[in-house]
PDB file of C-alpha atoms in Angstrom:
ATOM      1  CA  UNK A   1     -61.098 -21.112  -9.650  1.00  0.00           C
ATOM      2  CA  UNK A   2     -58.918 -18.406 -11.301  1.00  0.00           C
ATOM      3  CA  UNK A   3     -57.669 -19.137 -14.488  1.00  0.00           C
ATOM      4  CA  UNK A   4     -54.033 -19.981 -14.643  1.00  0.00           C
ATOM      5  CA  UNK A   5     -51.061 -19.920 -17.567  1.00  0.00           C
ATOM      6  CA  UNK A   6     -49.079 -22.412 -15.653  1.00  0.00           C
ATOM      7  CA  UNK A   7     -51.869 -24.570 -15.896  1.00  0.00           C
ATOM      8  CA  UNK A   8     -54.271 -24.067 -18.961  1.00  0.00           C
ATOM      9  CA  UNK A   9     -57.531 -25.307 -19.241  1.00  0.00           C
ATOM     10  CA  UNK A  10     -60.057 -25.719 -22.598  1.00  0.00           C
ATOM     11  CA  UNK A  11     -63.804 -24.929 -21.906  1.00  0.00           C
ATOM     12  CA  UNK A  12     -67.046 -24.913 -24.059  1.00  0.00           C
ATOM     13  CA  UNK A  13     -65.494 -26.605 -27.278  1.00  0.00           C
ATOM     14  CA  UNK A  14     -68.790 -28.636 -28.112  1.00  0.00           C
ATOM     15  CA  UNK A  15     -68.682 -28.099 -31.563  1.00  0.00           C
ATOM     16  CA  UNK A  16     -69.619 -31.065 -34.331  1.00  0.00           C
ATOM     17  CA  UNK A  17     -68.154 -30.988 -38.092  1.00  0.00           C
ATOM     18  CA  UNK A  18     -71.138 -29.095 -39.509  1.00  0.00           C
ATOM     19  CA  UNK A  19     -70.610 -25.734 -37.043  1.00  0.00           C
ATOM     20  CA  UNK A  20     -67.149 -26.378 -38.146  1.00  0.00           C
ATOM     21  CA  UNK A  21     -67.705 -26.079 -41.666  1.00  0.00           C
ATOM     22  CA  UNK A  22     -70.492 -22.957 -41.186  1.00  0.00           C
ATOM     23  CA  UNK A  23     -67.900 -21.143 -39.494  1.00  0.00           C
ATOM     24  CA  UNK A  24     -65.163 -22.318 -42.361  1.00  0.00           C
ATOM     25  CA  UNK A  25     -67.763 -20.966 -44.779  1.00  0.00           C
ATOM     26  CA  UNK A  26     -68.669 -17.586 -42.802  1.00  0.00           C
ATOM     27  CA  UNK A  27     -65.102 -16.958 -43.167  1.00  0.00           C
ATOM     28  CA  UNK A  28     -64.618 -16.969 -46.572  1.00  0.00           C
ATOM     29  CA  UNK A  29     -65.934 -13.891 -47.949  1.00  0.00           C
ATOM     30  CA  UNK A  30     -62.886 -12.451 -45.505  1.00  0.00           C
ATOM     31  CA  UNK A  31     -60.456 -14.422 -46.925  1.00  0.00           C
ATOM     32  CA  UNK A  32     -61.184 -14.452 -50.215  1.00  0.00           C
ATOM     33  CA  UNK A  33     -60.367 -10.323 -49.703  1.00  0.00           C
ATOM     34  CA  UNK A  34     -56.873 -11.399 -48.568  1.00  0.00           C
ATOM     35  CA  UNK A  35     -55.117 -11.392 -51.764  1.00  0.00           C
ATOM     36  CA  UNK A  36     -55.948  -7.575 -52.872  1.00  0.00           C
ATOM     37  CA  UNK A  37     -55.258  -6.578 -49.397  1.00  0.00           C
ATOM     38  CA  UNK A  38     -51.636  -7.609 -49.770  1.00  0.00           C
ATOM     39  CA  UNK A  39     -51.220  -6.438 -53.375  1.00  0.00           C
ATOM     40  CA  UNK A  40     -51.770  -3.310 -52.060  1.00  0.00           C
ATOM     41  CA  UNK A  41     -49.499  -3.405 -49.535  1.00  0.00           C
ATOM     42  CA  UNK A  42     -47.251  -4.385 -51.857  1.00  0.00           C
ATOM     43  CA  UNK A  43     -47.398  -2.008 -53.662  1.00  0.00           C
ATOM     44  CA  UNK A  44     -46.843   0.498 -50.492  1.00  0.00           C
ATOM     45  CA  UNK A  45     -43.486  -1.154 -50.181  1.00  0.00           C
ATOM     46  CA  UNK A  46     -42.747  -0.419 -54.047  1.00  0.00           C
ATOM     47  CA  UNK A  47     -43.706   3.292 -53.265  1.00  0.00           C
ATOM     48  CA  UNK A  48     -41.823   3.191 -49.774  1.00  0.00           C
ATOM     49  CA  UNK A  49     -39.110   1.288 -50.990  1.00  0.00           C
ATOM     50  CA  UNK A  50     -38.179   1.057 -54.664  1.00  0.00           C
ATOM     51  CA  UNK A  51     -38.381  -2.722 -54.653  1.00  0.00           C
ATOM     52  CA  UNK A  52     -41.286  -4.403 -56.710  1.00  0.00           C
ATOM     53  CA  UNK A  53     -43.349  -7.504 -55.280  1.00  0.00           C
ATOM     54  CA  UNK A  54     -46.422  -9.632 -55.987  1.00  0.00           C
ATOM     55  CA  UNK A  55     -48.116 -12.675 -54.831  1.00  0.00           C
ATOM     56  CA  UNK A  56     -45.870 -14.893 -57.744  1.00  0.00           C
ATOM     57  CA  UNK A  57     -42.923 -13.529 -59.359  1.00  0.00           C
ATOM     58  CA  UNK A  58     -41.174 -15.857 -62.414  1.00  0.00           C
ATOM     59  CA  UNK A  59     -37.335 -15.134 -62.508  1.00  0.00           C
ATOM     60  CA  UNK A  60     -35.259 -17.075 -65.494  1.00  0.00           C
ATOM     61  CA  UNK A  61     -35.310 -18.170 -69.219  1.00  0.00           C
ATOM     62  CA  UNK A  62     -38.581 -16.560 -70.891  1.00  0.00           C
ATOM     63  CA  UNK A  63     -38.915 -19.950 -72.698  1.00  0.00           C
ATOM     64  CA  UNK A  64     -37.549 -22.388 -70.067  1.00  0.00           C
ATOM     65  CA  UNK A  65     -37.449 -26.149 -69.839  1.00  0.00           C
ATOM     66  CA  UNK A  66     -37.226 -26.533 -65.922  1.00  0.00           C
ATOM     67  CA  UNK A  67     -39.157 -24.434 -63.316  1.00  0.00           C
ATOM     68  CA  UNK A  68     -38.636 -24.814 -59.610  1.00  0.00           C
ATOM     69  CA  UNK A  69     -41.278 -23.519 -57.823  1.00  0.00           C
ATOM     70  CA  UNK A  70     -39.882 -21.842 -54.481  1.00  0.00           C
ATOM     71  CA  UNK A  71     -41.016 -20.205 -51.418  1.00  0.00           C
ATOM     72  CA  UNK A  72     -38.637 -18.471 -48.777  1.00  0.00           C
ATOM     73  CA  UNK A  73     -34.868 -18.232 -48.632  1.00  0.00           C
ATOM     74  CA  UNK A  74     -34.514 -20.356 -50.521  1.00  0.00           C
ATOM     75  CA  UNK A  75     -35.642 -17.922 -53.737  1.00  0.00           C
ATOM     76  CA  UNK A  76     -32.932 -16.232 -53.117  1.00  0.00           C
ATOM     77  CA  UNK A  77     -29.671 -18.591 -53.378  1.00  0.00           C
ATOM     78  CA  UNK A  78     -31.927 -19.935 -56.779  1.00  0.00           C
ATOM     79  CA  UNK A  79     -32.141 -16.497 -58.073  1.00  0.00           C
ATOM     80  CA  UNK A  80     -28.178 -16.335 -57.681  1.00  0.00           C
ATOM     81  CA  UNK A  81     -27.864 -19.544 -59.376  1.00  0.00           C
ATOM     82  CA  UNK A  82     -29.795 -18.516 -62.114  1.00  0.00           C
ATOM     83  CA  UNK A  83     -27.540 -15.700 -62.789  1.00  0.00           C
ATOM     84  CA  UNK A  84     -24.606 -17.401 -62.395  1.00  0.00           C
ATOM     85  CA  UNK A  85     -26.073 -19.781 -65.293  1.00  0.00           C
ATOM     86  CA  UNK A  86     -26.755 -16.987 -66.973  1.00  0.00           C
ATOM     87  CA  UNK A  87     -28.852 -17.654 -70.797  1.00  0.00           C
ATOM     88  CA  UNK A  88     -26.632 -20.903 -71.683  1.00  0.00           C
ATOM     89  CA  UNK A  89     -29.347 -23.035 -69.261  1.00  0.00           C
ATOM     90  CA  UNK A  90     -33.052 -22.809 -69.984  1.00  0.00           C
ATOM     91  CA  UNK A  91     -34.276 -22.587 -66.233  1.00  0.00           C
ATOM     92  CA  UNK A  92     -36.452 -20.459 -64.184  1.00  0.00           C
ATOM     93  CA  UNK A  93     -38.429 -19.809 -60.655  1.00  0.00           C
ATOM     94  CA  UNK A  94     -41.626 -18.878 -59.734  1.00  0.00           C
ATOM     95  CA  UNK A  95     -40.952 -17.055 -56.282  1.00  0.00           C
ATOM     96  CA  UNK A  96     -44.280 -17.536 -54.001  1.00  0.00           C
ATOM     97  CA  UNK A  97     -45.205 -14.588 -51.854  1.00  0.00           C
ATOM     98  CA  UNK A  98     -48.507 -15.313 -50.709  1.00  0.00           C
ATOM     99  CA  UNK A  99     -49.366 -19.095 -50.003  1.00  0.00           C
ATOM    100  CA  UNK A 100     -53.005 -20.651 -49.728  1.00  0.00           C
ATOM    101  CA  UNK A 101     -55.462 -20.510 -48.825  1.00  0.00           C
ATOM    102  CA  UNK A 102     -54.946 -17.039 -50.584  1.00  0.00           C
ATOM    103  CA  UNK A 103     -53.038 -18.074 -53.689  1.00  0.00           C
TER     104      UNK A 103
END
């Protein structure tokens, strides 16, 4: 029998908890590179670009009372609000660029 898109099939996928985990673990040396790997292309963008990134970046009050802690679009209309608040407000943001397993 020819394989099929329409219909899909899974074959072979005898595998207990502990192969699991030993391929989990094999992994990790890979993954734990993950994080310099996109500094540095980061810091291509900067080059390419002008604009300055890393894996966390705090926006706000240097001596703030409230924190959100914010990932995606969301960083953005935050970052506006901030400004809008201007210094009056002790707030801030720490805009996530690289979430775990890297972070």
């Amino acid at each position: 029998k020819a394989l099929n898109p329409s219909h899909p099939t899974l074959r072979g996928t005898a595998q207990s908890p502990d192969i699991y985990f030993q391929n989990v673990e094999a992994a990790n040396p890979i993954i734990a590179q993950v994080p310099d790997a996109v500094r540095q292309a980061m810091l291509w963008v900067k080059e390419l670009t002008g604009r300055e990134y890393d894996l966390f970046q705090y926006v706000g009050h240097p001596q703030a009372t409230d924190v959100v802690v914010v990932m995606g679009s969301g960083a953005q209309v935050l970052e506006e609000l901030i400004d809008y608040y201007g210094p009056s407000k002790r707030v801030g943001i720490l805009k996530v660029h690289l979430f775990r397993p890297w972070s």
